[in-house]
Amino acid sequence: MPEPSAKNMTQLFTELVGRAVTFSPPASAAPSPAKQIYAVYQIKPMDSIRVIHADAMLLASMAGALIGLPYEGVKERMADARVDEGLADALREVMNIASRLVSIEHRAVFKAIYEDARMLPAEALGVLRDPCYASHFEVRVDGYQGGRFSLLAPY
């Protein structure tokens, strides 16, 4: 699988959210202790699955930047137990646009976001537990919280 470069990821997300976003290799291989979000993509025409696994506040920060919500507003909305529809819609848009880099050779179709790995479809859970390919990044978003971002594939 051709690997999406940190440069390509940086360019796409910077253009998307209108702020400087920087993808770089992580300082540590240790898993992030932060709350996670999982985005599942179906790769056409093979119908295989790929998964983005990232820190929830990182993705919420990107979504907040996309809609012009200041970081303090993102923190407040993420702390609330109720789902904020505006932020949730923006998060789905960020994950939909990310499909451009999830698969470079084939078409990636964004399917769903999950907040709990136990709720993932069986094939996506298999990719999460035992990926053949994994690309990990540390991400910074100007004026917002950064975090870890991984792309996982079964081959």
GROMACS .gro file of N, CA and C in nm:
model
  465
    1MET      N    1   0.084  -0.118   0.000
    1MET     CA    2   0.000   0.000   0.000
    1MET      C    3   0.089   0.124   0.000
    2PRO      N    4   0.074   0.212  -0.098
    2PRO     CA    5   0.150   0.336  -0.094
    2PRO      C    6   0.114   0.417   0.031
    3GLU      N    7   0.214   0.465   0.096
    3GLU     CA    8   0.194   0.535   0.223
    3GLU      C    9   0.163   0.682   0.200
    4PRO      N   10   0.059   0.734   0.266
    4PRO     CA   11   0.036   0.878   0.258
    4PRO      C   12   0.149   0.950   0.333
    5SER      N   13   0.205   1.050   0.272
    5SER     CA   14   0.317   1.120   0.334
    5SER      C   15   0.268   1.223   0.434
    6ALA      N   16   0.355   1.253   0.530
    6ALA     CA   17   0.324   1.359   0.626
    6ALA      C   18   0.300   1.490   0.552
    7LYS      N   19   0.375   1.512   0.445
    7LYS     CA   20   0.360   1.635   0.367
    7LYS      C   21   0.221   1.643   0.304
    8ASN      N   22   0.175   1.533   0.243
    8ASN     CA   23   0.042   1.531   0.182
    8ASN      C   24  -0.068   1.548   0.286
    9MET      N   25  -0.052   1.482   0.400
    9MET     CA   26  -0.151   1.493   0.508
    9MET      C   27  -0.155   1.638   0.559
   10THR      N   28  -0.037   1.697   0.579
   10THR     CA   29  -0.028   1.835   0.626
   10THR      C   30  -0.099   1.929   0.529
   11GLN      N   31  -0.071   1.913   0.400
   11GLN     CA   32  -0.131   2.001   0.300
   11GLN      C   33  -0.283   1.988   0.296
   12LEU      N   34  -0.334   1.865   0.292
   12LEU     CA   35  -0.479   1.844   0.283
   12LEU      C   36  -0.551   1.904   0.403
   13PHE      N   37  -0.504   1.873   0.524
   13PHE     CA   38  -0.575   1.920   0.643
   13PHE      C   39  -0.557   2.069   0.667
   14THR      N   40  -0.444   2.126   0.630
   14THR     CA   41  -0.425   2.270   0.642
   14THR      C   42  -0.524   2.343   0.551
   15GLU      N   43  -0.537   2.295   0.427
   15GLU     CA   44  -0.633   2.357   0.334
   15GLU      C   45  -0.777   2.338   0.383
   16LEU      N   46  -0.806   2.222   0.439
   16LEU     CA   47  -0.942   2.192   0.484
   16LEU      C   48  -0.986   2.281   0.599
   17VAL      N   49  -0.903   2.291   0.704
   17VAL     CA   50  -0.948   2.363   0.823
   17VAL      C   51  -0.907   2.509   0.826
   18GLY      N   52  -0.825   2.552   0.731
   18GLY     CA   53  -0.788   2.693   0.725
   18GLY      C   54  -0.693   2.737   0.834
   19ARG      N   55  -0.621   2.644   0.891
   19ARG     CA   56  -0.519   2.670   0.993
   19ARG      C   57  -0.400   2.581   0.965
   20ALA      N   58  -0.286   2.619   1.019
   20ALA     CA   59  -0.167   2.535   1.002
   20ALA      C   60  -0.186   2.403   1.076
   21VAL      N   61  -0.179   2.295   1.002
   21VAL     CA   62  -0.186   2.160   1.057
   21VAL      C   63  -0.056   2.091   1.016
   22THR      N   64   0.011   2.029   1.111
   22THR     CA   65   0.139   1.965   1.083
   22THR      C   66   0.135   1.819   1.126
   23PHE      N   67   0.162   1.731   1.030
   23PHE     CA   68   0.175   1.588   1.056
   23PHE      C   69   0.324   1.555   1.058
   24SER      N   70   0.369   1.481   1.160
   24SER     CA   71   0.509   1.441   1.168
   24SER      C   72   0.515   1.304   1.236
   25PRO      N   73   0.629   1.235   1.224
   25PRO     CA   74   0.641   1.107   1.292
   25PRO      C   75   0.625   1.125   1.443
   26PRO      N   76   0.563   1.028   1.510
   26PRO     CA   77   0.543   1.042   1.655
   26PRO      C   78   0.675   1.028   1.730
   27ALA      N   79   0.684   1.098   1.842
   27ALA     CA   80   0.803   1.092   1.926
   27ALA      C   81   0.815   0.956   1.995
   28SER      N   82   0.701   0.891   2.016
   28SER     CA   83   0.699   0.764   2.088
   28SER      C   84   0.605   0.667   2.018
   29ALA      N   85   0.635   0.539   2.028
   29ALA     CA   86   0.548   0.436   1.971
   29ALA      C   87   0.439   0.394   2.069
   30ALA      N   88   0.446   0.446   2.191
   30ALA     CA   89   0.347   0.409   2.293
   30ALA      C   90   0.208   0.456   2.251
   31PRO      N   91   0.105   0.375   2.277
   31PRO     CA   92  -0.031   0.418   2.242
   31PRO      C   93  -0.071   0.543   2.320
   32SER      N   94  -0.154   0.622   2.260
   32SER     CA   95  -0.203   0.744   2.325
   32SER      C   96  -0.299   0.708   2.437
   33PRO      N   97  -0.287   0.772   2.552
   33PRO     CA   98  -0.381   0.746   2.662
   33PRO      C   99  -0.512   0.823   2.646
   34ALA      N  100  -0.520   0.911   2.545
   34ALA     CA  101  -0.638   0.996   2.526
   34ALA      C  102  -0.755   0.914   2.473
   35LYS      N  103  -0.875   0.970   2.490
   35LYS     CA  104  -0.996   0.910   2.433
   35LYS      C  105  -0.977   0.904   2.281
   36GLN      N  106  -1.023   0.795   2.221
   36GLN     CA  107  -1.002   0.771   2.079
   36GLN      C  108  -1.131   0.778   1.998
   37ILE      N  109  -1.115   0.803   1.868
   37ILE     CA  110  -1.224   0.795   1.770
   37ILE      C  111  -1.173   0.707   1.656
   38TYR      N  112  -1.264   0.628   1.599
   38TYR     CA  113  -1.230   0.537   1.491
   38TYR      C  114  -1.318   0.570   1.371
   39ALA      N  115  -1.256   0.592   1.256
   39ALA     CA  116  -1.330   0.616   1.133
   39ALA      C  117  -1.305   0.498   1.040
   40VAL      N  118  -1.412   0.444   0.984
   40VAL     CA  119  -1.402   0.326   0.899
   40VAL      C  120  -1.431   0.364   0.755
   41TYR      N  121  -1.347   0.311   0.665
   41TYR     CA  122  -1.357   0.337   0.522
   41TYR      C  123  -1.362   0.205   0.447
   42GLN      N  124  -1.442   0.200   0.343
   42GLN     CA  125  -1.447   0.085   0.255
   42GLN      C  126  -1.367   0.121   0.130
   43ILE      N  127  -1.277   0.034   0.089
   43ILE     CA  128  -1.192   0.059  -0.026
   43ILE      C  129  -1.250  -0.013  -0.147
   44LYS      N  130  -1.278   0.063  -0.250
   44LYS     CA  131  -1.336   0.011  -0.374
   44LYS      C  132  -1.228  -0.004  -0.480
   45PRO      N  133  -1.228  -0.103  -0.560
   45PRO     CA  134  -1.330  -0.204  -0.582
   45PRO      C  135  -1.309  -0.331  -0.498
   46MET      N  136  -1.205  -0.336  -0.413
   46MET     CA  137  -1.175  -0.461  -0.341
   46MET      C  138  -1.269  -0.488  -0.224
   47ASP      N  139  -1.342  -0.386  -0.178
   47ASP     CA  140  -1.429  -0.397  -0.062
   47ASP      C  141  -1.352  -0.435   0.065
   48SER      N  142  -1.229  -0.388   0.074
   48SER     CA  143  -1.155  -0.407   0.198
   48SER      C  144  -1.181  -0.287   0.290
   49ILE      N  145  -1.132  -0.294   0.411
   49ILE     CA  146  -1.157  -0.192   0.512
   49ILE      C  147  -1.026  -0.127   0.554
   50ARG      N  148  -1.030   0.002   0.578
   50ARG     CA  149  -0.919   0.074   0.641
   50ARG      C  150  -0.977   0.156   0.755
   51VAL      N  151  -0.893   0.182   0.854
   51VAL     CA  152  -0.939   0.250   0.976
   51VAL      C  153  -0.845   0.365   1.009
   52ILE      N  154  -0.905   0.481   1.038
   52ILE     CA  155  -0.830   0.589   1.102
   52ILE      C  156  -0.860   0.580   1.250
   53HIS      N  157  -0.755   0.580   1.327
   53HIS     CA  158  -0.762   0.570   1.473
   53HIS      C  159  -0.691   0.694   1.526
   54ALA      N  160  -0.764   0.783   1.595
   54ALA     CA  161  -0.703   0.910   1.635
   54ALA      C  162  -0.757   0.959   1.769
   55ASP      N  163  -0.682   1.050   1.829
   55ASP     CA  164  -0.727   1.113   1.954
   55ASP      C  165  -0.854   1.193   1.925
   56ALA      N  166  -0.953   1.176   2.010
   56ALA     CA  167  -1.082   1.242   1.992
   56ALA      C  168  -1.068   1.394   1.990
   57MET      N  169  -0.988   1.450   2.080
   57MET     CA  170  -0.974   1.596   2.084
   57MET      C  171  -0.902   1.650   1.961
   58LEU      N  172  -0.811   1.572   1.902
   58LEU     CA  173  -0.747   1.615   1.779
   58LEU      C  174  -0.851   1.629   1.668
   59LEU      N  175  -0.933   1.526   1.650
   59LEU     CA  176  -1.033   1.531   1.543
   59LEU      C  177  -1.140   1.635   1.573
   60ALA      N  178  -1.177   1.650   1.700
   60ALA     CA  179  -1.274   1.755   1.737
   60ALA      C  180  -1.214   1.893   1.711
   61SER      N  181  -1.084   1.908   1.735
   61SER     CA  182  -1.017   2.035   1.706
   61SER      C  183  -1.022   2.067   1.558
   62MET      N  184  -0.995   1.966   1.475
   62MET     CA  185  -1.003   1.988   1.330
   62MET      C  186  -1.145   2.026   1.289
   63ALA      N  187  -1.242   1.957   1.345
   63ALA     CA  188  -1.383   1.987   1.313
   63ALA      C  189  -1.419   2.128   1.361
   64GLY      N  190  -1.375   2.164   1.480
   64GLY     CA  191  -1.403   2.298   1.532
   64GLY      C  192  -1.339   2.406   1.446
   65ALA      N  193  -1.214   2.383   1.405
   65ALA     CA  194  -1.147   2.480   1.318
   65ALA      C  195  -1.221   2.492   1.184
   66LEU      N  196  -1.272   2.382   1.133
   66LEU     CA  197  -1.345   2.383   1.007
   66LEU      C  198  -1.467   2.475   1.012
   67ILE      N  199  -1.538   2.474   1.126
   67ILE     CA  200  -1.659   2.556   1.137
   67ILE      C  201  -1.635   2.688   1.209
   68GLY      N  202  -1.508   2.718   1.241
   68GLY     CA  203  -1.477   2.846   1.304
   68GLY      C  204  -1.507   2.851   1.453
   69LEU      N  205  -1.518   2.736   1.516
   69LEU     CA  206  -1.543   2.730   1.660
   69LEU      C  207  -1.411   2.740   1.735
   70PRO      N  208  -1.394   2.838   1.823
   70PRO     CA  209  -1.268   2.851   1.897
   70PRO      C  210  -1.242   2.726   1.982
   71TYR      N  211  -1.115   2.705   2.015
   71TYR     CA  212  -1.077   2.586   2.091
   71TYR      C  213  -1.153   2.574   2.223
   72GLU      N  214  -1.177   2.684   2.292
   72GLU     CA  215  -1.252   2.678   2.419
   72GLU      C  216  -1.392   2.622   2.395
   73GLY      N  217  -1.453   2.659   2.284
   73GLY     CA  218  -1.585   2.606   2.249
   73GLY      C  219  -1.580   2.458   2.219
   74VAL      N  220  -1.474   2.414   2.154
   74VAL     CA  221  -1.457   2.270   2.126
   74VAL      C  222  -1.447   2.194   2.257
   75LYS      N  223  -1.365   2.244   2.350
   75LYS     CA  224  -1.349   2.177   2.480
   75LYS      C  225  -1.483   2.168   2.552
   76GLU      N  226  -1.559   2.277   2.555
   76GLU     CA  227  -1.689   2.277   2.624
   76GLU      C  228  -1.783   2.175   2.562
   77ARG      N  229  -1.791   2.174   2.430
   77ARG     CA  230  -1.882   2.083   2.362
   77ARG      C  231  -1.840   1.938   2.379
   78MET      N  232  -1.710   1.911   2.383
   78MET     CA  233  -1.663   1.774   2.402
   78MET      C  234  -1.683   1.727   2.546
   79ALA      N  235  -1.687   1.821   2.641
   79ALA     CA  236  -1.709   1.785   2.781
   79ALA      C  237  -1.855   1.755   2.810
   80ASP      N  238  -1.945   1.808   2.728
   80ASP     CA  239  -2.089   1.786   2.745
   80ASP      C  240  -2.124   1.644   2.704
   81ALA      N  241  -2.205   1.576   2.782
   81ALA     CA  242  -2.244   1.438   2.752
   81ALA      C  243  -2.332   1.428   2.628
   82ARG      N  244  -2.404   1.536   2.598
   82ARG     CA  245  -2.490   1.535   2.479
   82ARG      C  246  -2.407   1.556   2.353
   83VAL      N  247  -2.447   1.491   2.246
   83VAL     CA  248  -2.377   1.506   2.119
   83VAL      C  249  -2.409   1.644   2.061
   84ASP      N  250  -2.306   1.718   2.024
   84ASP     CA  251  -2.323   1.846   1.960
   84ASP      C  252  -2.332   1.821   1.810
   85GLU      N  253  -2.450   1.844   1.752
   85GLU     CA  254  -2.473   1.811   1.611
   85GLU      C  255  -2.383   1.889   1.516
   86GLY      N  256  -2.359   2.017   1.545
   86GLY     CA  257  -2.273   2.097   1.457
   86GLY      C  258  -2.132   2.044   1.452
   87LEU      N  259  -2.077   2.011   1.569
   87LEU     CA  260  -1.942   1.956   1.576
   87LEU      C  261  -1.939   1.815   1.515
   88ALA      N  262  -2.043   1.736   1.540
   88ALA     CA  263  -2.049   1.601   1.484
   88ALA      C  264  -2.055   1.606   1.331
   89ASP      N  265  -2.133   1.697   1.276
   89ASP     CA  266  -2.141   1.711   1.130
   89ASP      C  267  -2.005   1.752   1.072
   90ALA      N  268  -1.939   1.846   1.138
   90ALA     CA  269  -1.807   1.891   1.091
   90ALA      C  270  -1.705   1.778   1.100
   91LEU      N  271  -1.714   1.696   1.205
   91LEU     CA  272  -1.623   1.582   1.219
   91LEU      C  273  -1.645   1.482   1.105
   92ARG      N  274  -1.770   1.455   1.070
   92ARG     CA  275  -1.797   1.366   0.957
   92ARG      C  276  -1.741   1.424   0.827
   93GLU      N  277  -1.751   1.555   0.811
   93GLU     CA  278  -1.696   1.619   0.691
   93GLU      C  279  -1.543   1.605   0.687
   94VAL      N  280  -1.477   1.625   0.801
   94VAL     CA  281  -1.331   1.607   0.807
   94VAL      C  282  -1.295   1.463   0.769
   95MET      N  283  -1.368   1.367   0.823
   95MET     CA  284  -1.337   1.226   0.793
   95MET      C  285  -1.371   1.192   0.648
   96ASN      N  286  -1.473   1.252   0.593
   96ASN     CA  287  -1.505   1.230   0.453
   96ASN      C  288  -1.393   1.283   0.363
   97ILE      N  289  -1.344   1.402   0.390
   97ILE     CA  290  -1.235   1.460   0.312
   97ILE      C  291  -1.107   1.378   0.330
   98ALA      N  292  -1.086   1.322   0.448
   98ALA     CA  293  -0.968   1.238   0.474
   98ALA      C  294  -0.964   1.116   0.383
   99SER      N  295  -1.076   1.077   0.326
   99SER     CA  296  -1.079   0.960   0.238
   99SER      C  297  -0.985   0.978   0.119
  100ARG      N  298  -0.953   1.102   0.083
  100ARG     CA  299  -0.859   1.127  -0.027
  100ARG      C  300  -0.721   1.066   0.000
  101LEU      N  301  -0.684   1.057   0.129
  101LEU     CA  302  -0.552   1.005   0.162
  101LEU      C  303  -0.556   0.866   0.225
  102VAL      N  304  -0.673   0.818   0.257
  102VAL     CA  305  -0.685   0.685   0.317
  102VAL      C  306  -0.640   0.579   0.216
  103SER      N  307  -0.670   0.602   0.091
  103SER     CA  308  -0.625   0.512  -0.015
  103SER      C  309  -0.579   0.597  -0.132
  104ILE      N  310  -0.454   0.581  -0.168
  104ILE     CA  311  -0.398   0.658  -0.278
  104ILE      C  312  -0.427   0.589  -0.411
  105GLU      N  313  -0.427   0.456  -0.412
  105GLU     CA  314  -0.446   0.381  -0.537
  105GLU      C  315  -0.591   0.358  -0.575
  106HIS      N  316  -0.679   0.350  -0.476
  106HIS     CA  317  -0.819   0.316  -0.501
  106HIS      C  318  -0.910   0.417  -0.434
  107ARG      N  319  -1.038   0.403  -0.456
  107ARG     CA  320  -1.135   0.495  -0.398
  107ARG      C  321  -1.173   0.449  -0.257
  108ALA      N  322  -1.163   0.540  -0.162
  108ALA     CA  323  -1.203   0.513  -0.024
  108ALA      C  324  -1.336   0.581   0.002
  109VAL      N  325  -1.429   0.506   0.059
  109VAL     CA  326  -1.562   0.558   0.090
  109VAL      C  327  -1.576   0.560   0.242
  110PHE      N  328  -1.593   0.680   0.298
  110PHE     CA  329  -1.613   0.694   0.442
  110PHE      C  330  -1.745   0.629   0.480
  111LYS      N  331  -1.742   0.540   0.580
  111LYS     CA  332  -1.862   0.467   0.621
  111LYS      C  333  -1.919   0.518   0.753
  112ALA      N  334  -1.836   0.529   0.857
  112ALA     CA  335  -1.890   0.565   0.988
  112ALA      C  336  -1.778   0.602   1.085
  113ILE      N  337  -1.820   0.670   1.192
  113ILE     CA  338  -1.731   0.703   1.304
  113ILE      C  339  -1.780   0.627   1.426
  114TYR      N  340  -1.685   0.577   1.504
  114TYR     CA  341  -1.716   0.505   1.627
  114TYR      C  342  -1.634   0.563   1.741
  115GLU      N  343  -1.698   0.578   1.857
  115GLU     CA  344  -1.627   0.628   1.975
  115GLU      C  345  -1.579   0.513   2.063
  116ASP      N  346  -1.625   0.393   2.035
  116ASP     CA  347  -1.589   0.277   2.116
  116ASP      C  348  -1.543   0.166   2.021
  117ALA      N  349  -1.420   0.120   2.039
  117ALA     CA  350  -1.365   0.016   1.950
  117ALA      C  351  -1.450  -0.110   1.953
  118ARG      N  352  -1.516  -0.137   2.064
  118ARG     CA  353  -1.599  -0.259   2.074
  118ARG      C  354  -1.719  -0.255   1.981
  119MET      N  355  -1.754  -0.136   1.931
  119MET     CA  356  -1.869  -0.122   1.843
  119MET      C  357  -1.831  -0.133   1.694
  120LEU      N  358  -1.702  -0.143   1.666
  120LEU     CA  359  -1.657  -0.153   1.528
  120LEU      C  360  -1.709  -0.280   1.462
  121PRO      N  361  -1.738  -0.275   1.332
  121PRO     CA  362  -1.771  -0.399   1.260
  121PRO      C  363  -1.654  -0.497   1.272
  122ALA      N  364  -1.682  -0.625   1.263
  122ALA     CA  365  -1.581  -0.729   1.285
  122ALA      C  366  -1.456  -0.709   1.198
  123GLU      N  367  -1.474  -0.678   1.070
  123GLU     CA  368  -1.358  -0.662   0.982
  123GLU      C  369  -1.272  -0.542   1.025
  124ALA      N  370  -1.335  -0.432   1.064
  124ALA     CA  371  -1.261  -0.314   1.109
  124ALA      C  372  -1.191  -0.342   1.241
  125LEU      N  373  -1.255  -0.416   1.329
  125LEU     CA  374  -1.193  -0.452   1.457
  125LEU      C  375  -1.069  -0.539   1.432
  126GLY      N  376  -1.077  -0.628   1.335
  126GLY     CA  377  -0.962  -0.709   1.298
  126GLY      C  378  -0.846  -0.624   1.249
  127VAL      N  379  -0.875  -0.523   1.168
  127VAL     CA  380  -0.771  -0.432   1.118
  127VAL      C  381  -0.711  -0.354   1.235
  128LEU      N  382  -0.794  -0.310   1.327
  128LEU     CA  383  -0.746  -0.235   1.443
  128LEU      C  384  -0.654  -0.322   1.529
  129ARG      N  385  -0.693  -0.445   1.552
  129ARG     CA  386  -0.615  -0.534   1.639
  129ARG      C  387  -0.487  -0.585   1.574
  130ASP      N  388  -0.491  -0.610   1.443
  130ASP     CA  389  -0.376  -0.671   1.378
  130ASP      C  390  -0.358  -0.615   1.236
  131PRO      N  391  -0.318  -0.488   1.224
  131PRO     CA  392  -0.301  -0.432   1.091
  131PRO      C  393  -0.174  -0.486   1.025
  132CYS      N  394  -0.180  -0.507   0.897
  132CYS     CA  395  -0.058  -0.541   0.822
  132CYS      C  396   0.021  -0.414   0.793
  133TYR      N  397  -0.050  -0.304   0.784
  133TYR     CA  398   0.012  -0.175   0.754
  133TYR      C  399  -0.039  -0.073   0.855
  134ALA      N  400   0.051   0.006   0.910
  134ALA     CA  401   0.011   0.113   1.001
  134ALA      C  402   0.102   0.233   0.978
  135SER      N  403   0.041   0.348   0.967
  135SER     CA  404   0.114   0.473   0.952
  135SER      C  405   0.071   0.563   1.066
  136HIS      N  406   0.167   0.607   1.147
  136HIS     CA  407   0.136   0.684   1.267
  136HIS      C  408   0.194   0.826   1.255
  137PHE      N  409   0.118   0.921   1.306
  137PHE     CA  410   0.160   1.061   1.303
  137PHE      C  411   0.130   1.129   1.435
  138GLU      N  412   0.210   1.227   1.466
  138GLU     CA  413   0.181   1.324   1.571
  138GLU      C  414   0.133   1.449   1.496
  139VAL      N  415   0.020   1.505   1.538
  139VAL     CA  416  -0.040   1.615   1.464
  139VAL      C  417  -0.054   1.738   1.553
  140ARG      N  418  -0.019   1.853   1.498
  140ARG     CA  419  -0.040   1.981   1.564
  140ARG      C  420  -0.138   2.062   1.480
  141VAL      N  421  -0.230   2.131   1.547
  141VAL     CA  422  -0.326   2.219   1.481
  141VAL      C  423  -0.312   2.356   1.546
  142ASP      N  424  -0.274   2.455   1.469
  142ASP     CA  425  -0.250   2.589   1.521
  142ASP      C  426  -0.371   2.641   1.599
  143GLY      N  427  -0.350   2.671   1.728
  143GLY     CA  428  -0.455   2.728   1.812
  143GLY      C  429  -0.550   2.625   1.872
  144TYR      N  430  -0.527   2.497   1.847
  144TYR     CA  431  -0.614   2.390   1.896
  144TYR      C  432  -0.529   2.277   1.952
  145GLN      N  433  -0.595   2.178   2.009
  145GLN     CA  434  -0.523   2.063   2.065
  145GLN      C  435  -0.484   1.967   1.953
  146GLY      N  436  -0.362   1.921   1.956
  146GLY     CA  437  -0.314   1.821   1.862
  146GLY      C  438  -0.330   1.682   1.920
  147GLY      N  439  -0.259   1.586   1.863
  147GLY     CA  440  -0.266   1.450   1.915
  147GLY      C  441  -0.215   1.349   1.814
  148ARG      N  442  -0.245   1.222   1.843
  148ARG     CA  443  -0.200   1.110   1.759
  148ARG      C  444  -0.305   1.077   1.654
  149PHE      N  445  -0.257   1.033   1.537
  149PHE     CA  446  -0.340   0.999   1.423
  149PHE      C  447  -0.276   0.880   1.355
  150SER      N  448  -0.352   0.771   1.337
  150SER     CA  449  -0.299   0.651   1.272
  150SER      C  450  -0.390   0.605   1.161
  151LEU      N  451  -0.330   0.554   1.056
  151LEU     CA  452  -0.403   0.492   0.946
  151LEU      C  453  -0.364   0.346   0.944
  152LEU      N  454  -0.464   0.259   0.950
  152LEU     CA  455  -0.440   0.114   0.960
  152LEU      C  456  -0.507   0.043   0.842
  153ALA      N  457  -0.435  -0.058   0.787
  153ALA     CA  458  -0.488  -0.132   0.672
  153ALA      C  459  -0.458  -0.281   0.690
  154PRO      N  460  -0.539  -0.366   0.626
  154PRO     CA  461  -0.522  -0.510   0.640
  154PRO      C  462  -0.413  -0.568   0.550
  155TYR      N  463  -0.356  -0.489   0.461
  155TYR     CA  464  -0.251  -0.541   0.370
  155TYR      C  465  -0.152  -0.432   0.341
   0.00000   0.00000   0.00000
